[in-house]
GROMACS .gro file of C-alpha atoms in nm:
model
  288
    1ALA     CA    1  -2.023  -2.191   8.319
    2ALA     CA    2  -2.329  -2.130   8.123
    3LEU     CA    3  -2.262  -1.713   8.143
    4ALA     CA    4  -1.870  -1.822   8.122
    5VAL     CA    5  -2.024  -1.966   7.769
    6GLY     CA    6  -2.202  -1.686   7.688
    7VAL     CA    7  -2.042  -1.415   7.786
    8THR     CA    8  -1.756  -1.572   7.560
    9PHE     CA    9  -2.010  -1.565   7.281
   10ALA     CA   10  -2.126  -1.268   7.357
   11LEU     CA   11  -1.727  -1.061   7.341
   12ALA     CA   12  -1.722  -1.245   7.022
   13LEU     CA   13  -2.041  -1.125   6.840
   14ALA     CA   14  -1.903  -0.738   6.936
   15LEU     CA   15  -1.551  -0.796   6.796
   16ALA     CA   16  -1.656  -0.977   6.533
   17PRO     CA   17  -1.755  -0.754   6.318
   18GLU     CA   18  -1.462  -0.489   6.382
   19LEU     CA   19  -1.185  -0.785   6.287
   20ALA     CA   20  -1.371  -0.837   5.976
   21ARG     CA   21  -1.356  -0.485   5.901
   22ARG     CA   22  -0.968  -0.516   5.940
   23ILE     CA   23  -0.923  -0.822   5.723
   24GLU     CA   24  -1.134  -0.704   5.463
   25ILE     CA   25  -0.892  -0.350   5.436
   26GLY     CA   26  -0.601  -0.490   5.598
   27TRP     CA   27  -0.547  -0.774   5.327
   28LEU     CA   28  -0.916  -0.885   5.071
   29THR     CA   29  -0.992  -0.512   4.931
   30CYS     CA   30  -0.706  -0.480   4.594
   31THR     CA   31  -0.580  -0.094   4.435
   32SER     CA   32  -0.841   0.087   4.312
   33LEU     CA   33  -0.925   0.233   3.908
   34LEU     CA   34  -1.195   0.428   4.007
   35ASP     CA   35  -1.122   0.721   4.183
   36GLU     CA   36  -1.285   0.805   4.465
   37ASP     CA   37  -1.342   1.136   4.426
   38ALA     CA   38  -1.536   1.079   4.102
   39ASP     CA   39  -1.838   1.260   3.982
   40PHE     CA   40  -2.043   1.037   3.826
   41VAL     CA   41  -2.099   1.180   3.421
   42THR     CA   42  -1.817   1.312   3.398
   43ALA     CA   43  -1.539   1.170   3.121
   44SER     CA   44  -1.175   1.080   3.289
   45ALA     CA   45  -0.869   0.988   3.151
   46ASP     CA   46  -0.615   0.966   3.417
   47ARG     CA   47  -0.619   0.643   3.437
   48LYS     CA   48  -0.638   0.363   3.136
   49VAL     CA   49  -0.872   0.203   2.966
   50THR     CA   50  -0.988  -0.122   3.016
   51ASP     CA   51  -1.193  -0.320   2.725
   52TYR     CA   52  -1.418  -0.496   2.932
   53ALA     CA   53  -1.547  -0.424   3.330
   54VAL     CA   54  -1.638  -0.735   3.465
   55VAL     CA   55  -1.959  -0.664   3.719
   56LEU     CA   56  -2.000  -1.024   3.879
   57GLY     CA   57  -2.294  -1.134   4.024
   58TYR     CA   58  -2.444  -1.180   4.410
   59ALA     CA   59  -2.816  -1.371   4.547
   60LEU     CA   60  -3.098  -1.222   4.503
   61GLU     CA   61  -3.412  -1.107   4.755
   62SER     CA   62  -3.618  -1.317   4.731
   63ASP     CA   63  -3.876  -1.173   4.457
   64GLY     CA   64  -3.582  -1.140   4.245
   65ALA     CA   65  -3.459  -0.798   4.332
   66PRO     CA   66  -3.095  -0.627   4.325
   67THR     CA   67  -2.943  -0.670   4.726
   68GLU     CA   68  -2.739  -0.463   4.827
   69THR     CA   69  -2.494  -0.563   4.743
   70LEU     CA   70  -2.518  -0.577   4.432
   71LYS     CA   71  -2.660  -0.304   4.302
   72GLU     CA   72  -2.331  -0.106   4.510
   73ARG     CA   73  -2.156  -0.365   4.245
   74VAL     CA   74  -2.363  -0.213   3.953
   75ARG     CA   75  -2.285   0.127   4.039
   76ALA     CA   76  -1.955   0.089   3.979
   77GLY     CA   77  -1.955  -0.111   3.678
   78VAL     CA   78  -2.195   0.213   3.492
   79ALA     CA   79  -1.978   0.466   3.720
   80LEU     CA   80  -1.684   0.364   3.529
   81TYR     CA   81  -1.833   0.325   3.181
   82LEU     CA   82  -1.957   0.740   3.247
   83GLN     CA   83  -1.641   0.796   3.327
   84GLY     CA   84  -1.575   0.642   2.945
   85LYS     CA   85  -1.269   0.432   3.177
   86THR     CA   86  -1.404   0.098   3.080
   87LYS     CA   87  -1.529   0.037   2.703
   88ARG     CA   88  -1.852  -0.241   2.845
   89LEU     CA   89  -1.948  -0.369   3.077
   90LEU     CA   90  -1.997  -0.695   3.124
   91PHE     CA   91  -2.255  -0.831   3.373
   92SER     CA   92  -2.182  -1.226   3.522
   93GLY     CA   93  -2.374  -1.439   3.731
   94GLY     CA   94  -2.663  -1.732   3.636
   95HIS     CA   95  -2.968  -1.834   3.754
   96PRO     CA   96  -2.910  -1.851   4.168
   97GLY     CA   97  -2.955  -2.164   4.442
   98GLY     CA   98  -3.343  -2.255   4.447
   99GLY     CA   99  -3.501  -2.219   4.113
  100THR     CA  100  -3.529  -1.976   3.914
  101GLU     CA  101  -4.005  -1.943   4.015
  102ARG     CA  102  -3.877  -1.807   4.413
  103ARG     CA  103  -3.590  -1.566   4.240
  104GLY     CA  104  -3.815  -1.376   3.921
  105ASN     CA  105  -3.736  -1.646   3.650
  106LYS     CA  106  -3.439  -1.372   3.614
  107SER     CA  107  -3.078  -1.513   3.631
  108GLU     CA  108  -2.819  -1.222   3.819
  109ALA     CA  109  -2.693  -1.042   3.514
  110GLN     CA  110  -3.056  -0.979   3.350
  111VAL     CA  111  -3.108  -0.875   3.795
  112MET     CA  112  -2.808  -0.629   3.703
  113ALA     CA  113  -2.847  -0.543   3.343
  114THR     CA  114  -3.182  -0.386   3.414
  115TYR     CA  115  -3.038  -0.187   3.764
  116ALA     CA  116  -2.803  -0.107   3.536
  117THR     CA  117  -3.045   0.059   3.251
  118GLU     CA  118  -3.213   0.173   3.513
  119ILE     CA  119  -2.959   0.414   3.664
  120MET     CA  120  -2.836   0.529   3.250
  121LYS     CA  121  -3.255   0.685   3.192
  122GLU     CA  122  -3.290   0.841   3.539
  123LEU     CA  123  -2.910   1.013   3.456
  124GLU     CA  124  -2.991   1.045   3.101
  125GLU     CA  125  -3.294   1.220   3.184
  126GLU     CA  126  -3.092   1.465   3.444
  127GLU     CA  127  -2.930   1.549   3.135
  128GLU     CA  128  -3.184   1.710   2.976
  129GLU     CA  129  -3.374   1.872   3.211
  130ARG     CA  130  -3.000   2.013   3.260
  131ARG     CA  131  -2.982   2.125   2.888
  132GLY     CA  132  -3.299   2.269   2.825
  133SER     CA  133  -3.320   2.496   3.147
  134GLU     CA  134  -2.920   2.602   3.012
  135GLY     CA  135  -2.956   2.491   2.686
  136GLY     CA  136  -2.659   2.402   2.420
  137GLY     CA  137  -2.598   2.072   2.479
  138GLY     CA  138  -2.255   1.808   2.588
  139GLY     CA  139  -2.281   1.598   2.864
  140ASN     CA  140  -2.188   1.191   2.794
  141LYS     CA  141  -2.243   1.055   2.436
  142ASN     CA  142  -2.222   0.648   2.695
  143LEU     CA  143  -2.612   0.816   2.803
  144GLY     CA  144  -2.816   0.596   2.662
  145ASN     CA  145  -2.613   0.345   2.497
  146TRP     CA  146  -2.710  -0.005   2.525
  147ASN     CA  147  -2.504  -0.158   2.327
  148ASP     CA  148  -2.114  -0.172   2.564
  149PHE     CA  149  -2.416  -0.332   2.837
  150GLU     CA  150  -2.294  -0.727   2.764
  151LEU     CA  151  -2.428  -1.060   2.994
  152GLU     CA  152  -2.279  -1.369   3.129
  153GLU     CA  153  -2.594  -1.652   3.207
  154LYS     CA  154  -2.352  -1.939   3.317
  155SER     CA  155  -2.192  -1.913   3.615
  156THR     CA  156  -2.297  -1.974   3.969
  157SER     CA  157  -2.001  -1.941   4.185
  158THR     CA  158  -1.648  -1.696   4.183
  159ARG     CA  159  -1.411  -1.972   3.907
  160THR     CA  160  -1.730  -1.965   3.702
  161ASN     CA  161  -1.733  -1.658   3.673
  162ALA     CA  162  -1.407  -1.606   3.567
  163LEU     CA  163  -1.403  -1.930   3.309
  164PHE     CA  164  -1.755  -1.777   3.117
  165SER     CA  165  -1.634  -1.456   3.132
  166ILE     CA  166  -1.327  -1.427   2.954
  167ARG     CA  167  -1.441  -1.700   2.689
  168GLN     CA  168  -1.673  -1.457   2.634
  169ILE     CA  169  -1.453  -1.088   2.662
  170GLU     CA  170  -1.144  -1.409   2.435
  171GLU     CA  171  -1.403  -1.463   2.189
  172SER     CA  172  -1.499  -1.118   2.189
  173LEU     CA  173  -1.154  -0.898   2.173
  174PHE     CA  174  -0.985  -1.132   1.950
  175SER     CA  175  -1.146  -1.342   1.706
  176GLY     CA  176  -1.518  -1.126   1.753
  177LYS     CA  177  -1.631  -0.733   1.626
  178HIS     CA  178  -1.407  -0.615   1.846
  179ALA     CA  179  -1.094  -0.793   1.749
  180ALA     CA  180  -0.813  -0.738   1.447
  181GLY     CA  181  -0.750  -0.372   1.559
  182GLN     CA  182  -1.086  -0.292   1.427
  183GLU     CA  183  -1.101  -0.048   1.705
  184ALA     CA  184  -0.763   0.045   1.755
  185GLY     CA  185  -0.563   0.412   1.584
  186GLU     CA  186  -0.498   0.366   1.215
  187GLY     CA  187  -0.160   0.263   1.225
  188GLU     CA  188  -0.226  -0.020   1.448
  189ARG     CA  189  -0.588  -0.106   1.177
  190GLY     CA  190  -0.582  -0.507   1.028
  191ARG     CA  191  -0.340  -0.587   1.301
  192GLU     CA  192  -0.387  -0.907   1.523
  193ARG     CA  193  -0.486  -0.795   1.937
  194GLU     CA  194  -0.237  -0.926   2.203
  195GLY     CA  195  -0.423  -0.886   2.531
  196GLY     CA  196  -0.652  -0.656   2.666
  197ARG     CA  197  -0.728  -0.480   2.938
  198VAL     CA  198  -1.005  -0.655   3.231
  199ALA     CA  199  -1.191  -0.490   3.569
  200ILE     CA  200  -1.321  -0.644   3.769
  201VAL     CA  201  -1.628  -0.469   3.948
  202THR     CA  202  -1.670  -0.694   4.342
  203SER     CA  203  -1.745  -0.607   4.646
  204PRO     CA  204  -1.428  -0.501   4.939
  205TRP     CA  205  -1.420  -0.840   5.074
  206HIS     CA  206  -1.433  -1.050   4.759
  207GLN     CA  207  -1.146  -0.857   4.540
  208LEU     CA  208  -0.841  -1.043   4.637
  209ARG     CA  209  -0.986  -1.394   4.501
  210SER     CA  210  -1.143  -1.275   4.227
  211LYS     CA  211  -0.864  -1.094   4.092
  212HIS     CA  212  -0.640  -1.460   4.130
  213THR     CA  213  -0.949  -1.656   4.072
  214PHE     CA  214  -0.879  -1.407   3.717
  215GLU     CA  215  -0.532  -1.431   3.666
  216VAL     CA  216  -0.525  -1.841   3.677
  217ALA     CA  217  -0.805  -1.921   3.458
  218ALA     CA  218  -0.638  -1.676   3.173
  219GLY     CA  219  -0.306  -1.777   3.198
  220ARG     CA  220  -0.447  -2.118   3.000
  221GLY     CA  221  -0.566  -1.825   2.715
  222LYS     CA  222  -0.297  -1.807   2.451
  223LYS     CA  223  -0.399  -1.470   2.426
  224LYS     CA  224  -0.215  -1.203   2.727
  225LEU     CA  225  -0.557  -1.034   2.932
  226GLU     CA  226  -0.386  -0.827   3.223
  227PHE     CA  227  -0.691  -0.749   3.559
  228VAL     CA  228  -0.734  -0.465   3.766
  229VAL     CA  229  -0.947  -0.430   4.036
  230ALA     CA  230  -1.251  -0.171   4.008
  231LYS     CA  231  -1.343   0.036   4.400
  232VAL     CA  232  -1.701  -0.032   4.477
  233GLY     CA  233  -1.881   0.160   4.737
  234GLY     CA  234  -1.967   0.495   4.840
  235GLU     CA  235  -2.302   0.619   4.746
  236GLY     CA  236  -2.322   0.591   4.416
  237LYS     CA  237  -2.628   0.700   4.169
  238ARG     CA  238  -2.869   0.539   4.357
  239THR     CA  239  -3.253   0.539   4.131
  240ALA     CA  240  -3.610   0.702   4.271
  241LYS     CA  241  -3.696   0.385   4.363
  242ASP     CA  242  -3.431   0.355   4.565
  243LYS     CA  243  -3.456   0.654   4.745
  244ASP     CA  244  -3.872   0.575   4.783
  245LYS     CA  245  -3.682   0.352   4.990
  246ASP     CA  246  -3.511   0.567   5.164
  247ASP     CA  247  -3.832   0.903   5.208
  248ASP     CA  248  -4.112   0.779   5.496
  249ASP     CA  249  -4.002   0.975   5.784
  250GLY     CA  250  -4.047   0.955   6.250
  251VAL     CA  251  -3.953   0.586   6.457
  252GLU     CA  252  -4.023   0.377   6.195
  253LYS     CA  253  -3.816   0.531   5.919
  254LYS     CA  254  -3.552   0.555   6.204
  255SER     CA  255  -3.591   0.239   6.304
  256ARG     CA  256  -3.555   0.036   5.965
  257ALA     CA  257  -3.225   0.264   5.922
  258PHE     CA  258  -3.025   0.103   6.308
  259LEU     CA  259  -3.195  -0.252   6.155
  260ALA     CA  260  -3.076  -0.228   5.788
  261LYS     CA  261  -2.642  -0.135   5.944
  262ALA     CA  262  -2.693  -0.390   6.158
  263ILE     CA  263  -2.806  -0.653   5.852
  264ALA     CA  264  -2.533  -0.513   5.716
  265VAL     CA  265  -2.200  -0.537   5.941
  266TYR     CA  266  -2.284  -0.904   5.995
  267ASP     CA  267  -2.380  -0.932   5.686
  268ARG     CA  268  -1.999  -0.759   5.594
  269THR     CA  269  -1.872  -0.945   5.840
  270PHE     CA  270  -2.045  -1.320   5.803
  271ASN     CA  271  -1.923  -1.283   5.393
  272VAL     CA  272  -1.573  -1.210   5.507
  273PHE     CA  273  -1.507  -1.495   5.781
  274ARG     CA  274  -1.657  -1.751   5.458
  275GLU     CA  275  -1.344  -1.539   5.243
  276VAL     CA  276  -1.182  -1.641   5.380
  277ALA     CA  277  -1.266  -2.014   5.390
  278ALA     CA  278  -1.311  -2.044   5.024
  279ILE     CA  279  -1.010  -1.901   5.000
  280ALA     CA  280  -0.799  -2.127   5.106
  281TYR     CA  281  -1.067  -2.370   4.937
  282TYR     CA  282  -0.952  -2.220   4.666
  283LYS     CA  283  -0.522  -2.245   4.695
  284VAL     CA  284  -0.579  -2.597   4.753
  285ASN     CA  285  -0.793  -2.694   4.431
  286GLY     CA  286  -0.512  -2.420   4.270
  287TRP     CA  287  -0.748  -2.252   4.110
  288VAL     CA  288  -0.556  -1.922   4.260
   0.00000   0.00000   0.00000
């Protein structure tokens, strides 16, 4: 009996990642906004520009550093901004559980904004070096522009991500500095905004629930917001700190890489199955 239980458990453990992958791809992942082969810095106007891209928070490391999952979300958000596919980035995430002292005394939104700034600064330096060697101007006008970064630091769940982010976006678009046609063309100047477009930036397994949660939360407002989902994943722009972790040679590097990959696979597997349960819970409560 013990052998049968052990074999069953081992089989389930082996099959779980593939099942999770199928669930993620076939059900939980939404349509991409960000082109898979798009250059990180080159602006692209092939899709309609969003007013905001909301980058959703995720757990931090014990020392307050961003996890790889969170970094992937930030990279995707920065890519949208630099490609001209969104006008502003809103980093959404409050202080993680366990107390702020255990996480560097920073909110997830602060950590995301810091990492995004590191990416932008390194890209700006690379652009300056390129211009210096090749001569001439050009470059991305958004590099070095931190005024389009905003923080939402109250949320502690997907639902509160939606509620607090939408409130902040609506205040900005419909009554704040971006309201009343201030960013519109001459023919629309002075006219009240009727709606806005928002990109949701989160991991593939989290996209379905996030999109429906934002849509339900926005449905209670007086203004119309349209939500699209950004593609998250792939290499993206890695900072010098990220690359330093990969520069070691030898057996230790290979062992660390193998362990990291195994952890990532089972971490995604856990997140997928947890997400299925979360969708059911949100459905029962009428949040999706």
